[in-house]
Structures are given as C-alpha cells and as structure tokens.
Amino acid sequence: KNQVEQSPQSLIILEGKNCTLQCNYTVSPFSNLRWYKQDTGRGPVSLTIMTFSENTKSNGRYTATLDADTKQSSLHITASQLSDSASYICVVFLLGDMRFGAGTRLTVKP
Amino acid sequence: DGGITQSPKYLFRKEGQNVTLSCEQNLNHDAMYWYRQDPGQGLRLIYYSQIVNDFQKGDIAEGYSVSREKKESFPLTVTSAQKNPTAFYLCASQTGADTQYFGPGTRLTVL
C-alpha cells in the first residue's frame, strides 16, 4: 500500500474553474512536503514546499495547505488555465528518505 | 529542468540488449537519483548516489546498474536482466536541503 495517497486519480475541469487536489500520507518522521507539476513526457517541476510548521504556501494561482496533525495536504488551483493540464505529484520528504504519491492527472478543457 | 539533462529523450531496446541512459547536472549537487515512472504509479527509486564513487540500491535495483565516476554524471544501464524495462526514467539531483531537481526524462521502449 502506497504510503502517500493522492485523490482523485484524475480530474477534468473547465477553463477558469477552481479545483482542489488531495494528498494523505502515513509516513514519518516528516521533514517537508512538496507538490510537483509534471507535464506529459517531462520531468516534475517543484511548485511548493512546506515544512512541519507551515500551514499554507502559495505560488501564483497554486496554493498548498498542510495539516501535519491529520497528515493531509491539498493543492488548490485558482482560475485554471489550459496550461494547468498536467499530473500533480505529492512528495513527502522524510529524514533521509522520500515517498511519492501516484499523482493526480488534471485536464483543463476550454 | 533545473540544469539537469538526460539523453536520449526516446530510446528503443531490443530483447537481450543492454542500454545506457545518460544524466548530467551542472548544479554542483552531491546527490543524484534515478527513478522509474509507470502509468498510475508513483516514482520508484532505482539507485541513488550521495557522493562520487559511491552509490546505493533503491527499491527496484534488480536489472539495473549505475556508476558515479564524476560528480556531474550518473549514468544508468538497463541490463537484459530487467524483464520489464519499458517505462519513463527520471534522473534527479539534490542539495543538502532536500531540494530535488528533475531532468526531462527518457522514455525507454522494448521492441
């Protein structure tokens, strides 16, 4: 069983709409949590990084939240654009290790 | 892609062949990693290297080999012992602060 679970597996939204992606993890000891965006056939690119003490981190239209008590994180995308179509991967960095979620495939349609 | 290059972008392998995937970084990072990505699954760690001339097996090292003769280079060889090598391969490098940068990837297909 993957120790970093992402939901939904895939999502289709209309351009301009907002969406929220979820990441639940069970691993520890926690160091930090990252959200990556991966375009098809490309390497992942870091969007946000949050440490244990941070609850929210924004990067433009992307806002990540973290609840270290419940071990849940979310990535909220505001006013989606066609270029947001990609896979979004949640990665939990432990002390000396890391665990990857399987990703959420987001498709933004005009 | 953060100063990490991978080549080739696409690679085709015949049954029984060994192939080598290149990964180069100019970020002066000590640590480098190789991951395999399959549809619907998270990235899985193949090998990693924390320092030149040293490397460690990851979760799925069987059928793969690596070398780290230079800080900038971490090539991955997919051997004929890897029974299901068709996948997307990602190389990454990392600073001491857990900041990991990924290359653009190589898609390997077995013919």
Tab-separated table of N, CA and C in Angstrom, chain B:
chain	number	residue	atom	x	y	z
B	1	ASP	N	14.052	22.695	-16.313
B	1	ASP	CA	14.614	21.416	-15.919
B	1	ASP	C	15.810	21.551	-14.995
B	2	GLY	N	16.101	22.751	-14.569
B	2	GLY	CA	16.994	22.988	-13.460
B	2	GLY	C	18.409	22.571	-13.657
B	3	GLY	N	18.980	22.585	-14.870
B	3	GLY	CA	20.384	22.288	-15.040
B	3	GLY	C	20.696	20.812	-15.078
B	4	ILE	N	19.689	19.993	-15.232
B	4	ILE	CA	19.908	18.552	-15.364
B	4	ILE	C	19.471	18.125	-16.764
B	5	THR	N	20.317	17.427	-17.442
B	5	THR	CA	19.992	16.950	-18.788
B	5	THR	C	20.007	15.434	-18.816
B	6	GLN	N	19.099	14.898	-19.583
B	6	GLN	CA	19.025	13.454	-19.792
B	6	GLN	C	19.008	13.191	-21.286
B	7	SER	N	19.686	12.144	-21.666
B	7	SER	CA	19.652	11.765	-23.080
B	7	SER	C	19.756	10.262	-23.202
B	8	PRO	N	19.160	9.694	-24.260
B	8	PRO	CA	18.313	10.405	-25.222
B	8	PRO	C	16.920	10.636	-24.645
B	9	LYS	N	16.078	11.353	-25.362
B	9	LYS	CA	14.716	11.585	-24.910
B	9	LYS	C	13.886	10.318	-25.100
B	10	TYR	N	14.129	9.633	-26.214
B	10	TYR	CA	13.460	8.373	-26.516
B	10	TYR	C	14.526	7.319	-26.821
B	11	LEU	N	14.300	6.109	-26.356
B	11	LEU	CA	15.261	5.032	-26.544
B	11	LEU	C	14.500	3.739	-26.768
B	12	PHE	N	14.962	2.998	-27.753
B	12	PHE	CA	14.343	1.724	-28.054
B	12	PHE	C	15.364	0.617	-27.847
B	13	ARG	N	14.919	-0.433	-27.225
B	13	ARG	CA	15.836	-1.536	-26.913
B	13	ARG	C	15.263	-2.847	-27.427
B	14	LYS	N	16.123	-3.636	-27.991
B	14	LYS	CA	15.718	-4.976	-28.407
B	14	LYS	C	15.883	-5.930	-27.223
B	15	GLU	N	15.180	-7.014	-27.273
B	15	GLU	CA	15.293	-8.035	-26.233
B	15	GLU	C	16.741	-8.479	-26.099
B	16	GLY	N	17.250	-8.555	-24.863
B	16	GLY	CA	18.594	-9.059	-24.637
B	16	GLY	C	19.691	-8.019	-24.712
B	17	GLN	N	19.328	-6.785	-25.030
B	17	GLN	CA	20.325	-5.727	-25.124
B	17	GLN	C	20.456	-4.974	-23.815
B	18	ASN	N	21.660	-4.484	-23.570
B	18	ASN	CA	21.863	-3.509	-22.505
B	18	ASN	C	21.804	-2.117	-23.132
B	19	VAL	N	21.227	-1.177	-22.421
B	19	VAL	CA	21.232	0.211	-22.891
B	19	VAL	C	21.601	1.109	-21.717
B	20	THR	N	22.220	2.251	-22.049
B	20	THR	CA	22.646	3.189	-21.010
B	20	THR	C	21.965	4.527	-21.212
B	21	LEU	N	21.387	5.029	-20.126
B	21	LEU	CA	20.729	6.323	-20.112
B	21	LEU	C	21.666	7.334	-19.453
B	22	SER	N	21.781	8.475	-20.087
B	22	SER	CA	22.710	9.483	-19.582
B	22	SER	C	21.996	10.477	-18.681
B	23	CYS	N	22.688	10.936	-17.633
B	23	CYS	CA	22.199	12.001	-16.766
B	23	CYS	C	23.380	12.876	-16.379
B	24	GLU	N	23.273	14.165	-16.693
B	24	GLU	CA	24.339	15.120	-16.383
B	24	GLU	C	23.727	16.313	-15.663
B	25	GLN	N	24.447	16.835	-14.662
B	25	GLN	CA	23.978	18.032	-13.957
B	25	GLN	C	25.130	19.007	-13.754
B	26	ASN	N	24.798	20.284	-13.865
B	26	ASN	CA	25.795	21.332	-13.663
B	26	ASN	C	25.446	22.188	-12.451
B	27	LEU	N	24.730	21.599	-11.515
B	27	LEU	CA	24.265	22.313	-10.331
B	27	LEU	C	25.206	22.139	-9.141
B	28	ASN	N	26.248	21.374	-9.340
B	28	ASN	CA	27.205	21.101	-8.268
B	28	ASN	C	26.561	20.362	-7.088
B	29	HIS	N	25.541	19.554	-7.381
B	29	HIS	CA	24.872	18.771	-6.343
B	29	HIS	C	25.640	17.480	-6.077
B	30	ASP	N	25.723	17.132	-4.812
B	30	ASP	CA	26.395	15.890	-4.457
B	30	ASP	C	25.532	14.662	-4.740
B	31	ALA	N	24.257	14.759	-4.431
B	31	ALA	CA	23.375	13.598	-4.512
B	31	ALA	C	22.655	13.533	-5.854
B	32	MET	N	22.586	12.333	-6.396
B	32	MET	CA	21.846	12.113	-7.639
B	32	MET	C	21.023	10.841	-7.519
B	33	TYR	N	19.912	10.805	-8.267
B	33	TYR	CA	18.939	9.727	-8.124
B	33	TYR	C	18.434	9.280	-9.489
B	34	TRP	N	18.058	8.023	-9.574
B	34	TRP	CA	17.344	7.501	-10.737
B	34	TRP	C	16.018	6.913	-10.268
B	35	TYR	N	14.946	7.337	-10.994
B	35	TYR	CA	13.608	6.845	-10.708
B	35	TYR	C	13.015	6.229	-11.971
B	36	ARG	N	12.095	5.336	-11.723
B	36	ARG	CA	11.303	4.772	-12.811
B	36	ARG	C	9.855	5.186	-12.583
B	37	GLN	N	9.173	5.596	-13.662
B	37	GLN	CA	7.774	6.005	-13.551
B	37	GLN	C	6.941	5.165	-14.498
B	38	ASP	N	5.945	4.502	-13.949
B	38	ASP	CA	4.987	3.724	-14.734
B	38	ASP	C	3.615	4.352	-14.581
B	39	PRO	N	2.770	4.190	-15.590
B	39	PRO	CA	1.437	4.819	-15.536
B	39	PRO	C	0.666	4.444	-14.269
B	40	GLY	N	0.092	5.435	-13.617
B	40	GLY	CA	-0.726	5.192	-12.446
B	40	GLY	C	0.040	4.859	-11.184
B	41	GLN	N	1.359	4.935	-11.242
B	41	GLN	CA	2.152	4.628	-10.049
B	41	GLN	C	3.044	5.806	-9.694
B	42	GLY	N	3.414	5.876	-8.428
B	42	GLY	CA	4.368	6.893	-8.011
B	42	GLY	C	5.758	6.559	-8.508
B	43	LEU	N	6.631	7.530	-8.452
B	43	LEU	CA	8.020	7.283	-8.834
B	43	LEU	C	8.644	6.250	-7.899
B	44	ARG	N	9.407	5.356	-8.481
B	44	ARG	CA	10.089	4.334	-7.680
B	44	ARG	C	11.594	4.495	-7.832
B	45	LEU	N	12.283	4.435	-6.722
B	45	LEU	CA	13.713	4.684	-6.694
B	45	LEU	C	14.494	3.465	-7.150
B	46	ILE	N	15.376	3.659	-8.127
B	46	ILE	CA	16.195	2.571	-8.650
B	46	ILE	C	17.549	2.553	-7.946
B	47	TYR	N	18.272	3.628	-8.060
B	47	TYR	CA	19.586	3.787	-7.428
B	47	TYR	C	19.755	5.238	-7.011
B	48	TYR	N	20.621	5.477	-6.041
B	48	TYR	CA	20.988	6.832	-5.705
B	48	TYR	C	22.453	6.885	-5.292
B	49	SER	N	22.995	8.080	-5.392
B	49	SER	CA	24.399	8.285	-5.073
B	49	SER	C	24.516	9.573	-4.267
B	50	GLN	N	25.119	9.472	-3.106
B	50	GLN	CA	25.270	10.645	-2.252
B	50	GLN	C	26.588	11.359	-2.507
B	51	ILE	N	27.528	10.639	-3.135
B	51	ILE	CA	28.852	11.218	-3.324
B	51	ILE	C	29.544	10.456	-4.441
B	52	VAL	N	30.550	11.075	-5.026
B	52	VAL	CA	31.286	10.436	-6.118
B	52	VAL	C	31.872	9.099	-5.660
B	53	ASN	N	31.818	8.136	-6.573
B	53	ASN	CA	32.375	6.794	-6.352
B	53	ASN	C	31.618	6.000	-5.298
B	54	ASP	N	30.409	6.403	-5.016
B	54	ASP	CA	29.577	5.663	-4.062
B	54	ASP	C	28.127	5.719	-4.517
B	55	PHE	N	27.426	4.588	-4.455
B	55	PHE	CA	26.014	4.571	-4.802
B	55	PHE	C	25.338	3.436	-4.042
B	56	GLN	N	24.016	3.576	-3.910
B	56	GLN	CA	23.231	2.625	-3.129
B	56	GLN	C	22.027	2.154	-3.934
B	57	LYS	N	21.614	0.931	-3.689
B	57	LYS	CA	20.419	0.411	-4.332
B	57	LYS	C	19.182	1.069	-3.739
B	58	GLY	N	18.216	1.299	-4.617
B	58	GLY	CA	16.916	1.773	-4.179
B	58	GLY	C	15.953	0.615	-4.041
B	59	ASP	N	14.669	0.902	-4.247
B	59	ASP	CA	13.641	-0.112	-4.029
B	59	ASP	C	13.556	-1.148	-5.152
B	60	ILE	N	13.991	-0.771	-6.363
B	60	ILE	CA	13.821	-1.678	-7.508
B	60	ILE	C	15.106	-1.752	-8.325
B	61	ALA	N	16.224	-2.065	-7.700
B	61	ALA	CA	17.526	-2.027	-8.368
B	61	ALA	C	17.801	-3.222	-9.277
B	62	GLU	N	17.058	-4.298	-9.124
B	62	GLU	CA	17.360	-5.511	-9.897
B	62	GLU	C	17.237	-5.256	-11.395
B	63	GLY	N	18.294	-5.638	-12.131
B	63	GLY	CA	18.295	-5.465	-13.576
B	63	GLY	C	18.862	-4.128	-14.022
B	64	TYR	N	19.313	-3.327	-13.076
B	64	TYR	CA	19.897	-2.022	-13.379
B	64	TYR	C	21.294	-1.926	-12.777
B	65	SER	N	22.122	-1.057	-13.369
B	65	SER	CA	23.422	-0.759	-12.778
B	65	SER	C	23.744	0.706	-13.017
B	66	VAL	N	24.596	1.266	-12.153
B	66	VAL	CA	24.965	2.673	-12.256
B	66	VAL	C	26.450	2.825	-11.981
B	67	SER	N	26.949	4.003	-12.275
B	67	SER	CA	28.301	4.381	-11.901
B	67	SER	C	28.285	5.863	-11.549
B	68	ARG	N	29.246	6.266	-10.733
B	68	ARG	CA	29.357	7.690	-10.364
B	68	ARG	C	30.841	8.037	-10.304
B	69	GLU	N	31.432	8.120	-11.471
B	69	GLU	CA	32.862	8.427	-11.563
B	69	GLU	C	33.118	9.921	-11.487
B	70	LYS	N	32.117	10.702	-11.844
B	70	LYS	CA	32.227	12.158	-11.778
B	70	LYS	C	31.018	12.720	-11.051
B	71	LYS	N	31.205	13.850	-10.398
B	71	LYS	CA	30.105	14.472	-9.663
B	71	LYS	C	28.956	14.844	-10.598
B	72	GLU	N	29.303	15.229	-11.838
B	72	GLU	CA	28.298	15.739	-12.749
B	72	GLU	C	27.499	14.650	-13.443
B	73	SER	N	27.953	13.418	-13.393
B	73	SER	CA	27.374	12.376	-14.239
B	73	SER	C	26.956	11.151	-13.443
B	74	PHE	N	25.779	10.625	-13.793
B	74	PHE	CA	25.255	9.446	-13.090
B	74	PHE	C	24.506	8.577	-14.103
B	75	PRO	N	25.218	7.867	-14.975
B	75	PRO	CA	24.546	7.061	-15.999
B	75	PRO	C	23.893	5.803	-15.439
B	76	LEU	N	22.784	5.442	-16.037
B	76	LEU	CA	22.033	4.239	-15.639
B	76	LEU	C	22.045	3.248	-16.790
B	77	THR	N	22.450	2.025	-16.511
B	77	THR	CA	22.409	0.965	-17.510
B	77	THR	C	21.261	0.024	-17.200
B	78	VAL	N	20.417	-0.171	-18.190
B	78	VAL	CA	19.314	-1.118	-18.085
B	78	VAL	C	19.800	-2.408	-18.724
B	79	THR	N	19.976	-3.429	-17.950
B	79	THR	CA	20.550	-4.664	-18.465
B	79	THR	C	19.473	-5.609	-18.977
B	80	SER	N	19.904	-6.643	-19.641
B	80	SER	CA	18.967	-7.638	-20.177
B	80	SER	C	18.268	-8.395	-19.051
B	81	ALA	N	18.780	-8.274	-17.829
B	81	ALA	CA	18.155	-8.942	-16.689
B	81	ALA	C	16.882	-8.234	-16.233
B	82	GLN	N	16.675	-7.012	-16.693
B	82	GLN	CA	15.460	-6.271	-16.341
B	82	GLN	C	14.368	-6.741	-17.290
B	83	LYS	N	13.405	-7.461	-16.746
B	83	LYS	CA	12.420	-8.151	-17.598
B	83	LYS	C	11.322	-7.253	-18.135
B	84	ASN	N	11.098	-6.140	-17.508
B	84	ASN	CA	10.030	-5.235	-17.959
B	84	ASN	C	10.535	-3.802	-17.942
B	85	PRO	N	11.444	-3.461	-18.829
B	85	PRO	CA	12.103	-2.162	-18.752
B	85	PRO	C	11.342	-1.000	-19.372
B	86	THR	N	10.279	-1.277	-20.095
B	86	THR	CA	9.546	-0.195	-20.747
B	86	THR	C	8.958	0.727	-19.693
B	87	ALA	N	9.401	1.972	-19.673
B	87	ALA	CA	8.968	2.934	-18.659
B	87	ALA	C	9.571	4.288	-18.990
B	88	PHE	N	9.192	5.258	-18.176
B	88	PHE	CA	9.756	6.603	-18.237
B	88	PHE	C	10.766	6.718	-17.100
B	89	TYR	N	12.005	7.096	-17.441
B	89	TYR	CA	13.068	7.133	-16.441
B	89	TYR	C	13.441	8.583	-16.142
B	90	LEU	N	13.463	8.899	-14.872
B	90	LEU	CA	13.759	10.255	-14.435
B	90	LEU	C	15.005	10.274	-13.562
B	91	CYS	N	15.871	11.223	-13.846
B	91	CYS	CA	17.063	11.452	-13.042
B	91	CYS	C	16.840	12.723	-12.231
B	92	ALA	N	17.371	12.763	-11.041
B	92	ALA	CA	17.234	13.948	-10.201
B	92	ALA	C	18.521	14.189	-9.436
B	93	SER	N	18.737	15.439	-9.067
B	93	SER	CA	19.851	15.760	-8.182
B	93	SER	C	19.313	16.574	-7.021
B	94	GLN	N	20.067	16.599	-5.962
B	94	GLN	CA	19.536	17.191	-4.736
B	94	GLN	C	20.605	17.931	-3.971
B	95	THR	N	20.188	19.079	-3.402
B	95	THR	CA	21.049	19.785	-2.476
B	95	THR	C	20.874	19.186	-1.083
B	96	GLY	N	21.645	19.662	-0.168
B	96	GLY	CA	21.539	19.148	1.191
B	96	GLY	C	20.225	19.490	1.865
B	97	ALA	N	19.485	20.465	1.278
B	97	ALA	CA	18.263	20.935	1.937
B	97	ALA	C	17.022	20.272	1.365
B	98	ASP	N	17.135	19.059	0.882
B	98	ASP	CA	16.016	18.310	0.318
B	98	ASP	C	15.419	18.957	-0.913
B	99	THR	N	16.101	19.868	-1.543
B	99	THR	CA	15.590	20.465	-2.766
B	99	THR	C	16.006	19.587	-3.936
B	100	GLN	N	15.049	18.902	-4.526
B	100	GLN	CA	15.354	17.944	-5.586
B	100	GLN	C	14.910	18.493	-6.932
B	101	TYR	N	15.807	18.415	-7.894
B	101	TYR	CA	15.529	18.896	-9.239
B	101	TYR	C	15.556	17.718	-10.199
B	102	PHE	N	14.570	17.671	-11.078
B	102	PHE	CA	14.440	16.555	-12.005
B	102	PHE	C	14.899	16.929	-13.408
B	103	GLY	N	15.418	15.936	-14.109
B	103	GLY	CA	15.708	16.076	-15.519
B	103	GLY	C	14.448	15.891	-16.343
B	104	PRO	N	14.540	16.032	-17.672
B	104	PRO	CA	13.365	15.943	-18.537
B	104	PRO	C	12.890	14.516	-18.791
B	105	GLY	N	13.696	13.527	-18.433
B	105	GLY	CA	13.255	12.140	-18.569
B	105	GLY	C	13.682	11.487	-19.868
B	106	THR	N	13.739	10.163	-19.829
B	106	THR	CA	13.989	9.329	-21.011
B	106	THR	C	12.911	8.268	-21.062
B	107	ARG	N	12.263	8.150	-22.212
B	107	ARG	CA	11.257	7.097	-22.370
B	107	ARG	C	11.901	5.911	-23.071
B	108	LEU	N	11.955	4.800	-22.377
B	108	LEU	CA	12.549	3.578	-22.904
B	108	LEU	C	11.438	2.621	-23.315
B	109	THR	N	11.573	2.103	-24.522
B	109	THR	CA	10.598	1.141	-25.034
B	109	THR	C	11.331	-0.104	-25.513
B	110	VAL	N	10.841	-1.248	-25.111
B	110	VAL	CA	11.407	-2.510	-25.562
B	110	VAL	C	10.646	-2.986	-26.785
B	111	LEU	N	11.389	-3.282	-27.840
B	111	LEU	CA	10.758	-3.719	-29.087
B	111	LEU	C	10.525	-5.225	-29.077
